[in-house]
Amino acid sequence: MVAAAVILAAGKSTRMRSRVPKPAHLVAGRPMVAHVLAVAATALRATHRSSSRAERGTGDAEDHSSRLVLVLGHESARVLDTLRSVPNLPAFTVAEQRAQRGTADAVMAALPLLAQPPQTAPDTILVLYGDTPLVRPETLAAVLGAHEASGGVALLTGEAADPTGYGRITRDTEGRVTGIVEERHATAEQRRINEVNSGVYCFDAAWLWTRLETLQPHDNGELYLTDLVDLAVQEGVPVTAQRAPLSETAGVNDRIQLAEAEAHLRRRILERLMLDGVTVVDPASTFIEAGVTIGMDTVIHPFTTLRGQTTIGERCEIGPHSVVRDSVIGDECVILGSWLEEATLATNVRVGPMSHLRPGARLETHAHVGNYAEVKNSTVGAHVQMHHFSYAGDATIGERTNIGAGTITCNFDGVRKHHTEIGERVFLGSDSLLIAPVTIGDGARTGAGAVVRRDVPPGGVAVGMPARVIRHVTSEPESHSPPDATPGSPAENLGVKENERNG
Ligand code: UD1
Ligand code: MG
């Protein structure tokens, strides 16, 4: 069998009420059509492997992109733009359906691409809809398998408690499929049918191409692909139907269905992780996108969102209340209530609570960052302690350095960003301000509140900018005292201790 897949995503989607084309809407962090492309490619690879084994390895060098055809039309450039940023997307070819004249017309748009020499023309065509992102590769393999066994038309159908909007599958008294009737043409009785069309079909290529040409448009001007099922039945061509739960066959025509698809896929991702040995304390409040991998015995606490291409090691504690995007996290890290974007953590790193690691943050083993710390485009060395209210931007911090509370790398002069180099075993006093570009040598120290404008040599001690008392308060401030408070000395009310008055 030489199979090709055609994915239909050319339609306008008025019910989404969106300026974003429907195939580009995200489900579990990826454009919905990207899920369909991935699953179709997996199913094709599997059939290709089994048939090339049977034919002793023929065709292995063939380019598979031509076997995966995406039919686009409405806003095609925008859809392709969105797909460009999806990692590991299989190669595919684009066919254009210029005017949206229905699902059968969309399949016809793919024909010229599939019949092209020097490739062997496919003998089997799998059709999927780009707004049905939940179908699994095993299920597609079952549809392909059913087609290989019986020929004719193989369908995938779903079971919907509320079938509104779907095409209904009609069967005769012996349970054989007799056709598909779209909701707008269905009788009241047919509308009560719960078995629905998923939009996954497998056809003999030769039969498909000839019969598509015979279809007649409906009153709305559309050519329905579903009519081919009725035609097959009339011609006595075998029609088989595989059933799958709605969690695989659900289509997305509006935002309510988008959220339902998201929930199904999210649950599936969480279940896969849990079966692989990740503890998800509260699946209902945990959001993990499709590209995330997590090692065994890691615990994901509630209200945590893991996005993009994030990799998390073993035995970590993530959350509660953490958001991690496109980051690499080593084993045994703890991330409490923090936000990480494009950050890299070695093993045994501790972040948070309430910290923000921005792109280019690299934390070496046993580094501790937070409470309330921000790191951007900086390397924080092994065993660095950076515990309270601090900012490292465009900096390198050497091993075992202590960053005092409130320390800030002043990296921006209003025009350009500058680098700060902090050596190993440095001790920065609370509220040190390091005016970049500046270098603090190994083992150097700064006093509390130091404003460091020049390089500090290794082992150097830099102090500066002590606060001076410039005048004494002459009258009690009016608005600062609560009405029933016993007023202390004016200096106390300003937060100055008596013994510091003249210090
Ligand atoms: C379609 C099916 C319905 C099925 C449901 C499953 C038909 C006639 N109806 O209805 O039986 O239960 O999907 O979700 O097939 N498209 C094009 N070009 C077009 C029209 C549509 O590429 O001219 C694409 C759309 O972009 C979409 C897919 O085909 O990805 C299905 O079209 P949609 O309008 O969503 O059809 P449904 O009403 O959902
Ligand atoms: Mg649809």
Coordinates of C-alpha atoms and ligand atoms in Angstrom, one line a residue:
M1 CA 0.0 0.0 0.0
V2 CA 1.2 3.5 -0.9
A3 CA -0.8 5.9 1.2
A4 CA -1.0 9.7 1.2
A5 CA -2.9 11.9 3.6
V6 CA -4.9 15.0 2.7
I7 CA -5.7 17.5 5.5
L8 CA -8.4 20.0 4.8
A9 CA -7.9 23.4 6.4
A10 CA -9.0 25.9 3.7
G11 CA -12.4 26.8 5.1
K12 CA -13.5 30.1 6.4
S13 CA -14.5 29.8 10.1
T14 CA -17.1 32.4 10.8
R15 CA -18.3 30.7 14.0
M16 CA -14.9 31.2 15.6
R17 CA -15.6 34.9 15.4
S18 CA -11.9 35.6 15.0
R19 CA -9.4 37.5 12.9
V20 CA -7.1 34.5 13.4
P21 CA -7.7 31.7 10.8
K22 CA -9.1 28.6 12.6
P23 CA -6.2 26.2 11.8
A24 CA -3.9 28.6 13.6
H25 CA -5.8 28.6 16.9
L26 CA -3.8 26.9 19.6
V27 CA -4.7 23.7 21.3
A28 CA -2.2 22.6 24.0
G29 CA 0.2 25.3 22.8
R30 CA 0.2 24.3 19.1
P31 CA -1.8 25.4 16.1
M32 CA -4.6 22.9 15.9
V33 CA -3.7 21.9 12.4
A34 CA -0.1 21.0 13.6
H35 CA -1.6 18.2 15.7
V36 CA -3.4 16.8 12.6
L37 CA -0.2 17.0 10.5
A38 CA 1.8 15.3 13.2
V39 CA -0.6 12.5 13.7
A40 CA -1.1 11.9 10.0
A41 CA 2.6 11.8 9.4
T42 CA 3.0 9.2 12.2
A43 CA 0.3 7.0 10.7
L44 CA 1.8 7.3 7.2
R45 CA 5.3 6.4 8.5
A46 CA 3.8 3.3 10.2
T47 CA 2.0 2.1 7.1
H48 CA 5.0 2.9 4.9
R49 CA 7.3 0.9 7.2
S50 CA 5.0 -2.1 7.2
S51 CA 4.5 -2.1 3.4
S52 CA 8.2 -1.5 2.6
R53 CA 9.0 -4.4 4.9
A54 CA 6.6 -6.5 2.9
E55 CA 8.1 -5.2 -0.4
R56 CA 11.7 -5.6 0.9
G57 CA 12.6 -2.0 1.6
T58 CA 11.5 -0.3 -1.6
G59 CA 10.8 3.3 -1.5
D60 CA 12.6 4.1 1.7
A61 CA 14.5 7.0 0.1
E62 CA 11.3 8.6 -1.2
D63 CA 10.5 12.1 0.0
H64 CA 7.5 11.8 2.3
S65 CA 6.5 15.5 2.2
S66 CA 4.6 14.9 -1.0
R67 CA 2.5 12.3 0.7
L68 CA 1.3 14.7 3.3
V69 CA -0.8 17.4 1.6
L70 CA -2.3 20.3 3.5
V71 CA -5.1 22.1 1.7
L72 CA -5.2 25.8 2.5
G73 CA -7.2 28.6 1.1
H74 CA -8.6 31.2 3.5
E75 CA -5.7 33.2 5.0
S76 CA -3.2 30.5 3.9
A77 CA -0.1 32.7 4.4
R78 CA -1.1 33.4 8.0
V79 CA -1.6 29.7 8.7
L80 CA 1.8 28.8 7.2
D81 CA 3.4 31.6 9.2
T82 CA 2.1 30.2 12.4
L83 CA 3.2 26.7 11.4
R84 CA 6.8 27.9 10.8
S85 CA 7.4 28.3 14.5
V86 CA 6.3 24.8 15.4
P87 CA 9.2 22.5 16.3
N88 CA 9.5 19.0 14.8
L89 CA 6.7 19.5 12.3
P90 CA 6.7 16.9 9.6
A91 CA 7.5 18.0 6.1
F92 CA 4.3 18.6 4.0
T93 CA 3.2 20.0 0.7
V94 CA 0.6 22.8 0.4
A95 CA -2.3 22.6 -2.1
E96 CA -4.5 25.7 -2.6
Q97 CA -8.2 25.6 -2.8
R98 CA -9.0 29.1 -4.2
A99 CA -12.7 29.3 -3.5
Q100 CA -14.2 27.4 -0.6
R101 CA -16.7 25.2 -2.3
G102 CA -16.9 22.4 0.3
T103 CA -14.9 19.5 1.6
A104 CA -15.1 17.4 -1.6
D105 CA -13.8 20.4 -3.6
A106 CA -11.0 20.8 -1.1
V107 CA -9.9 17.2 -1.7
M108 CA -9.9 17.8 -5.4
A109 CA -7.4 20.6 -4.9
A110 CA -4.9 18.1 -3.7
L111 CA -5.2 15.8 -6.7
P112 CA -2.6 17.5 -9.0
L113 CA 0.0 17.2 -6.2
L114 CA -0.6 13.6 -5.6
A115 CA -0.5 12.4 -9.1
Q116 CA 2.9 14.0 -9.9
P117 CA 5.7 11.8 -11.3
P118 CA 8.4 10.7 -10.5
Q119 CA 6.7 9.6 -7.3
T120 CA 4.6 6.5 -7.3
A121 CA 1.0 7.7 -7.2
P122 CA -0.6 6.7 -3.9
D123 CA -3.2 3.9 -4.1
T124 CA -4.8 4.9 -0.8
I125 CA -5.9 8.3 0.4
L126 CA -6.5 9.2 4.0
V127 CA -8.5 12.4 4.5
L128 CA -8.6 14.3 7.7
Y129 CA -10.0 17.7 8.7
G130 CA -7.7 20.4 10.1
D131 CA -10.2 21.2 12.8
T132 CA -10.1 17.8 14.4
P133 CA -6.9 17.9 16.4
L134 CA -7.5 15.0 18.9
V135 CA -7.3 11.9 16.8
R136 CA -4.6 9.4 17.8
P137 CA -2.1 7.7 15.4
E138 CA -3.2 4.3 16.6
T139 CA -6.8 5.1 15.6
L140 CA -5.7 6.3 12.2
A141 CA -3.7 3.1 11.8
A142 CA -6.9 1.2 12.6
V143 CA -8.8 3.0 9.9
L144 CA -5.9 2.4 7.4
G145 CA -5.9 -1.3 8.5
A146 CA -9.7 -1.6 8.0
H147 CA -9.3 -0.1 4.5
E148 CA -6.5 -2.5 3.6
A149 CA -8.6 -5.5 4.8
S150 CA -11.9 -4.6 3.2
G151 CA -11.1 -2.0 0.5
G152 CA -13.8 0.5 -0.4
V153 CA -14.3 3.3 2.1
A154 CA -13.2 3.2 5.7
L155 CA -14.6 5.8 8.1
L156 CA -13.9 6.9 11.7
T157 CA -17.1 7.8 13.6
G158 CA -17.6 9.3 17.1
E159 CA -20.2 9.0 19.8
A160 CA -21.5 12.4 20.8
A161 CA -24.0 12.9 23.8
D162 CA -24.9 16.1 22.0
P163 CA -24.4 15.6 18.3
T164 CA -25.5 19.1 17.3
G165 CA -23.5 20.3 14.3
Y166 CA -22.0 17.0 13.2
G167 CA -23.0 14.9 10.2
R168 CA -24.9 11.8 11.5
I169 CA -24.1 8.3 10.4
T170 CA -27.1 6.4 9.2
R171 CA -27.3 2.6 9.4
D172 CA -29.7 0.0 8.2
T173 CA -31.5 -2.5 10.4
E174 CA -28.5 -4.8 10.2
G175 CA -26.2 -2.1 11.4
R176 CA -24.5 -1.5 8.0
V177 CA -23.6 2.1 7.2
T178 CA -26.0 3.6 4.7
G179 CA -24.7 7.2 4.5
I180 CA -23.9 10.4 6.2
V181 CA -26.5 13.1 6.6
E182 CA -25.5 16.7 7.5
E183 CA -27.4 18.4 10.3
R184 CA -28.9 21.0 8.0
H185 CA -30.4 18.3 5.8
A186 CA -31.3 15.8 8.5
T187 CA -34.9 14.9 9.6
A188 CA -35.8 15.3 13.3
E189 CA -35.4 11.6 13.7
Q190 CA -31.9 11.6 12.1
R191 CA -30.9 14.5 14.3
R192 CA -31.4 12.2 17.3
I193 CA -28.6 9.8 16.0
N194 CA -25.6 10.0 18.3
E195 CA -23.1 8.4 16.0
V196 CA -21.3 11.2 14.2
N197 CA -18.9 11.7 11.3
S198 CA -15.4 12.6 12.5
G199 CA -14.1 13.7 9.1
V200 CA -11.5 10.9 8.9
Y201 CA -11.9 8.7 5.8
C202 CA -9.8 6.3 3.9
F203 CA -10.4 5.8 0.1
D204 CA -9.0 3.8 -2.8
A205 CA -7.3 6.6 -4.8
A206 CA -8.6 5.6 -8.2
W207 CA -12.2 5.3 -7.0
L208 CA -11.9 8.7 -5.1
W209 CA -10.6 10.7 -8.0
T210 CA -13.2 9.5 -10.5
R211 CA -16.2 9.8 -8.1
L212 CA -15.3 13.3 -6.8
E213 CA -16.0 14.6 -10.3
T214 CA -19.5 13.2 -10.3
L215 CA -20.6 14.9 -7.1
Q216 CA -23.3 17.6 -7.4
P217 CA -23.4 20.8 -5.3
H218 CA -26.0 21.2 -2.5
D219 CA -28.3 24.2 -2.2
N220 CA -25.5 26.1 -0.4
G221 CA -23.2 25.6 -3.4
E222 CA -20.9 23.2 -1.6
L223 CA -19.7 19.8 -2.7
Y224 CA -19.8 17.5 0.4
L225 CA -17.2 14.8 0.8
T226 CA -19.7 13.0 2.9
D227 CA -21.8 12.3 -0.2
L228 CA -19.1 9.8 -1.3
V229 CA -20.1 7.5 1.5
D230 CA -23.7 7.5 0.2
L231 CA -22.3 6.9 -3.3
A232 CA -20.2 4.0 -2.2
V233 CA -23.2 2.4 -0.5
Q234 CA -25.2 2.8 -3.8
E235 CA -22.4 1.3 -5.8
G236 CA -22.1 -1.7 -3.4
V237 CA -18.6 -0.6 -2.5
P238 CA -17.8 -1.9 1.0
V239 CA -18.1 0.8 3.7
T240 CA -16.6 0.1 7.2
A241 CA -16.7 2.3 10.2
Q242 CA -14.3 2.3 13.2
R243 CA -15.6 4.0 16.3
A244 CA -13.6 6.2 18.6
P245 CA -14.7 8.3 21.7
L246 CA -15.5 11.9 21.2
S247 CA -12.2 12.7 23.0
E248 CA -10.6 11.8 19.7
T249 CA -13.2 12.7 17.1
A250 CA -14.4 16.1 18.4
G251 CA -14.3 18.9 15.8
V252 CA -13.6 22.6 16.6
N253 CA -16.1 25.0 14.9
D254 CA -16.4 27.6 17.7
R255 CA -14.6 28.7 20.9
I256 CA -16.6 26.4 23.1
Q257 CA -15.4 23.4 21.2
L258 CA -11.9 24.9 21.2
A259 CA -11.9 24.9 25.0
E260 CA -13.3 21.3 25.0
A261 CA -10.6 20.1 22.7
E262 CA -8.0 21.8 24.9
A263 CA -9.5 20.0 28.0
H264 CA -9.3 16.6 26.2
L265 CA -5.7 17.1 25.1
R266 CA -4.6 18.5 28.4
R267 CA -6.1 15.5 30.2
R268 CA -4.3 13.2 27.8
I269 CA -0.9 14.9 28.2
L270 CA -1.3 14.7 32.0
E271 CA -2.3 11.1 31.9
R272 CA 0.8 10.2 29.8
L273 CA 3.0 12.1 32.2
M274 CA 1.4 10.4 35.3
L275 CA 1.8 6.9 33.7
D276 CA 5.5 7.8 33.1
G277 CA 6.0 8.5 36.8
V278 CA 5.3 12.2 37.2
T279 CA 3.1 13.2 40.2
V280 CA 0.5 15.7 39.2
V281 CA -1.0 16.8 42.5
D282 CA -4.1 18.4 41.0
P283 CA -4.7 17.7 37.3
A284 CA -7.6 20.2 37.2
S285 CA -5.3 23.1 37.9
T286 CA -2.2 22.0 36.0
F287 CA -1.7 23.0 32.4
I288 CA 1.0 21.3 30.4
E289 CA 1.6 21.8 26.7
A290 CA 2.3 19.1 24.1
G291 CA 6.0 19.8 23.8
V292 CA 6.9 19.4 27.5
T293 CA 8.9 16.4 28.8
I294 CA 9.3 15.6 32.5
G295 CA 11.5 13.1 34.3
M296 CA 10.4 10.4 36.8
D297 CA 9.4 11.3 40.4
T298 CA 9.1 15.0 39.7
V299 CA 6.1 16.5 41.5
I300 CA 4.0 19.2 39.7
H301 CA 2.1 21.2 42.3
P302 CA -1.2 23.0 41.6
F303 CA -1.7 26.1 39.5
T304 CA 1.3 25.4 37.4
T305 CA 1.7 26.0 33.7
L306 CA 4.4 24.4 31.6
R307 CA 4.7 25.6 28.1
G308 CA 6.6 25.3 24.8
Q309 CA 9.7 23.1 24.5
T310 CA 10.3 22.7 28.2
T311 CA 12.4 19.8 29.6
I312 CA 12.3 19.0 33.3
G313 CA 14.6 16.5 35.0
E314 CA 13.8 13.9 37.6
R315 CA 12.9 14.5 41.3
C316 CA 12.1 18.2 40.8
E317 CA 9.4 20.1 42.7
I318 CA 7.6 22.6 40.4
G319 CA 5.0 25.0 41.8
P320 CA 2.6 25.7 43.3
H321 CA 2.0 28.7 41.1
S322 CA 4.9 28.4 38.6
V323 CA 4.9 29.2 34.9
V324 CA 7.8 27.7 32.9
R325 CA 8.2 28.3 29.1
D326 CA 10.9 26.9 26.8
S327 CA 13.3 26.1 29.5
V328 CA 15.6 23.3 30.4
I329 CA 15.6 22.2 34.1
G330 CA 18.0 19.6 35.5
D331 CA 17.3 17.0 38.1
E332 CA 16.3 17.8 41.7
C333 CA 15.4 21.5 41.1
V334 CA 12.8 23.3 43.1
I335 CA 10.8 26.1 41.5
L336 CA 8.4 27.8 43.9
G337 CA 5.8 30.3 42.7
S338 CA 8.0 31.7 39.9
W339 CA 8.0 32.6 36.2
L340 CA 10.7 31.1 33.9
E341 CA 11.2 31.9 30.2
E342 CA 14.0 30.4 28.1
A343 CA 16.0 29.7 31.2
T344 CA 18.5 26.8 31.8
L345 CA 18.9 25.3 35.2
A346 CA 21.6 22.7 36.1
T347 CA 20.9 20.2 38.8
N348 CA 19.8 21.0 42.4
V349 CA 18.9 24.6 41.6
R350 CA 16.4 26.4 43.8
V351 CA 14.2 29.3 42.4
G352 CA 11.7 31.4 44.2
P353 CA 9.3 32.0 45.7
M354 CA 8.4 35.0 43.5
S355 CA 11.3 35.1 41.0
H356 CA 11.5 35.8 37.3
L357 CA 14.1 34.1 35.1
R358 CA 14.1 35.7 31.7
P359 CA 15.6 34.6 28.4
G360 CA 19.3 33.7 28.7
A361 CA 19.2 33.0 32.5
R362 CA 21.6 30.1 33.3
L363 CA 21.8 28.9 36.8
E364 CA 24.5 26.4 37.7
T365 CA 24.3 23.6 40.2
H366 CA 23.1 24.4 43.7
A367 CA 22.5 28.1 42.9
H368 CA 19.7 29.7 44.9
V369 CA 17.7 32.6 43.4
G370 CA 14.8 34.3 45.1
N371 CA 12.8 35.5 47.0
Y372 CA 11.9 38.3 44.5
A373 CA 14.8 38.0 42.2
E374 CA 15.1 38.6 38.5
V375 CA 17.8 37.2 36.2
K376 CA 18.1 38.0 32.5
N377 CA 20.8 37.0 30.1
S378 CA 23.1 36.1 32.9
T379 CA 25.0 33.1 34.3
V380 CA 24.6 32.5 38.0
G381 CA 27.5 30.3 39.1
A382 CA 27.4 27.1 41.2
H383 CA 26.4 27.6 44.9
V384 CA 25.7 31.3 44.4
Q385 CA 23.2 32.6 47.0
M386 CA 21.0 35.4 45.7
H387 CA 18.2 35.3 48.1
H388 CA 16.4 38.6 48.3
F389 CA 15.1 41.3 46.0
S390 CA 17.9 41.5 43.4
Y391 CA 18.4 41.9 39.7
A392 CA 21.2 40.3 37.5
G393 CA 21.0 41.5 33.9
D394 CA 23.8 40.8 31.4
A395 CA 26.0 39.5 34.1
T396 CA 28.3 36.6 35.0
I397 CA 28.4 35.6 38.6
G398 CA 31.2 33.3 39.7
E399 CA 30.9 30.3 42.0
R400 CA 30.0 30.6 45.7
T401 CA 29.4 34.3 45.5
N402 CA 26.8 35.9 47.9
I403 CA 24.5 38.5 46.4
G404 CA 23.2 40.7 49.2
A405 CA 19.6 41.7 49.5
G406 CA 18.6 44.4 47.0
T407 CA 21.7 44.1 44.8
I408 CA 21.2 45.4 41.3
T409 CA 23.3 45.3 38.2
C410 CA 22.7 48.6 36.5
N411 CA 23.1 47.3 33.0
F412 CA 21.3 50.0 31.0
D413 CA 22.6 53.5 30.4
G414 CA 19.5 54.6 28.6
V415 CA 20.9 53.7 25.2
R416 CA 22.9 50.4 25.5
K417 CA 23.1 47.4 27.7
H418 CA 26.5 46.6 29.5
H419 CA 28.0 43.6 31.0
T420 CA 28.8 43.0 34.7
E421 CA 31.4 40.5 35.7
I422 CA 31.3 39.2 39.3
G423 CA 34.1 36.8 40.3
E424 CA 34.0 33.8 42.6
R425 CA 33.5 33.9 46.3
V426 CA 32.6 37.6 46.1
F427 CA 30.4 39.1 49.0
L428 CA 28.2 41.9 47.8
G429 CA 26.7 43.9 50.7
S430 CA 22.9 44.6 50.7
D431 CA 21.8 47.2 48.2
S432 CA 25.0 47.2 46.2
L433 CA 24.5 49.0 42.9
L434 CA 26.9 47.8 40.2
I435 CA 27.1 50.3 37.4
A436 CA 28.0 48.3 34.2
P437 CA 30.3 47.8 32.5
V438 CA 32.1 46.8 35.7
T439 CA 34.2 43.9 37.1
I440 CA 34.2 42.7 40.6
G441 CA 37.3 40.5 41.1
D442 CA 37.4 37.1 42.9
G443 CA 37.0 37.3 46.6
A444 CA 36.1 41.0 46.6
R445 CA 33.6 42.6 49.0
T446 CA 31.3 45.6 48.9
G447 CA 29.7 47.4 51.8
A448 CA 26.0 47.9 52.2
G449 CA 24.7 50.5 49.8
A450 CA 27.9 50.6 47.8
V451 CA 27.5 52.3 44.4
V452 CA 30.3 50.7 42.4
R453 CA 31.3 52.6 39.3
R454 CA 34.9 51.3 38.9
D455 CA 36.3 47.8 38.8
V456 CA 37.1 46.3 42.1
P457 CA 40.3 44.2 42.1
P458 CA 40.4 40.6 43.4
G459 CA 40.2 40.7 47.2
G460 CA 39.3 44.4 47.2
V461 CA 36.8 46.0 49.6
A462 CA 34.7 48.7 48.1
V463 CA 32.4 50.9 50.2
G464 CA 30.7 54.2 49.3
M465 CA 27.8 56.5 49.3
P466 CA 27.1 56.5 53.1
A467 CA 23.9 58.3 54.0
R468 CA 24.4 61.5 55.8
V469 CA 22.0 63.3 58.2
I470 CA 21.5 66.6 56.4
R471 CA 19.1 68.3 58.8
H472 CA 17.0 67.6 61.9
V473 CA 13.3 67.5 61.8
T474 CA 11.9 70.6 63.4
S475 CA 8.1 69.8 63.6
E476 CA 6.0 66.7 63.9
P477 CA 4.7 65.5 60.6
E478 CA 0.9 65.8 60.6
S479 CA -0.4 63.2 58.2
H480 CA 1.8 60.2 59.1
S481 CA 0.5 59.5 62.7
P482 CA -2.6 57.4 63.1
P483 CA -5.1 59.4 65.2
D484 CA -4.8 57.3 68.3
A485 CA -1.0 56.7 68.2
T486 CA 1.1 58.0 70.9
P487 CA 3.6 60.2 69.2
G488 CA 7.2 59.3 69.8
S489 CA 10.1 61.6 69.0
P490 CA 9.9 63.2 65.6
A491 CA 12.9 61.1 64.6
E492 CA 11.2 57.8 65.5
N493 CA 8.2 58.8 63.3
L494 CA 10.6 59.0 60.4
G495 CA 12.0 55.6 61.1
V496 CA 15.4 57.0 62.3
K497 CA 16.7 55.5 65.5
E498 CA 17.8 57.9 68.2
N499 CA 21.3 56.7 68.3
E500 CA 21.7 57.2 64.5
R501 CA 20.8 60.8 64.6
N502 CA 24.2 62.1 64.4
G503 CA 25.8 59.0 63.1
Ligands
UD1_1 C1 -17.8 18.5 8.7 C2 -18.5 17.3 8.1 C3 -19.4 16.7 9.1 C4 -18.6 16.2 10.3 C5 -17.7 17.3 10.9 C6 -16.7 16.8 11.8 C7 -18.8 17.8 5.7 C8 -19.8 18.3 4.7 N1 -19.3 17.8 7.0 O1 -18.7 19.5 9.2 O2 -20.1 15.6 8.6 O3 -19.4 15.6 11.3 O4 -17.0 18.0 9.8 O5 -16.0 17.8 12.5 O6 -17.7 17.4 5.4 N2 -12.8 22.9 4.4 C9 -12.0 23.2 3.3 N3 -12.6 23.7 2.2 C10 -13.9 24.0 2.2 C11 -14.7 23.6 3.3 C12 -14.2 23.1 4.4 O7 -10.8 23.0 3.4 O8 -14.4 24.4 1.1 C13 -12.2 22.3 5.6 C14 -12.3 23.2 6.8 O9 -11.3 24.2 6.9 C15 -12.3 22.2 8.0 C16 -12.9 21.0 7.4 O10 -12.8 21.1 6.0 O11 -11.0 22.0 8.5 C17 -14.4 20.7 7.8 O12 -15.1 21.9 7.4 P1 -16.1 22.5 8.5 O13 -16.7 23.7 7.8 O14 -15.5 22.6 9.8 O15 -17.3 21.4 8.4 P2 -18.3 20.9 9.6 O16 -19.5 21.8 9.6 O17 -17.5 20.9 10.9
MG2 MG -15.6 21.5 11.5

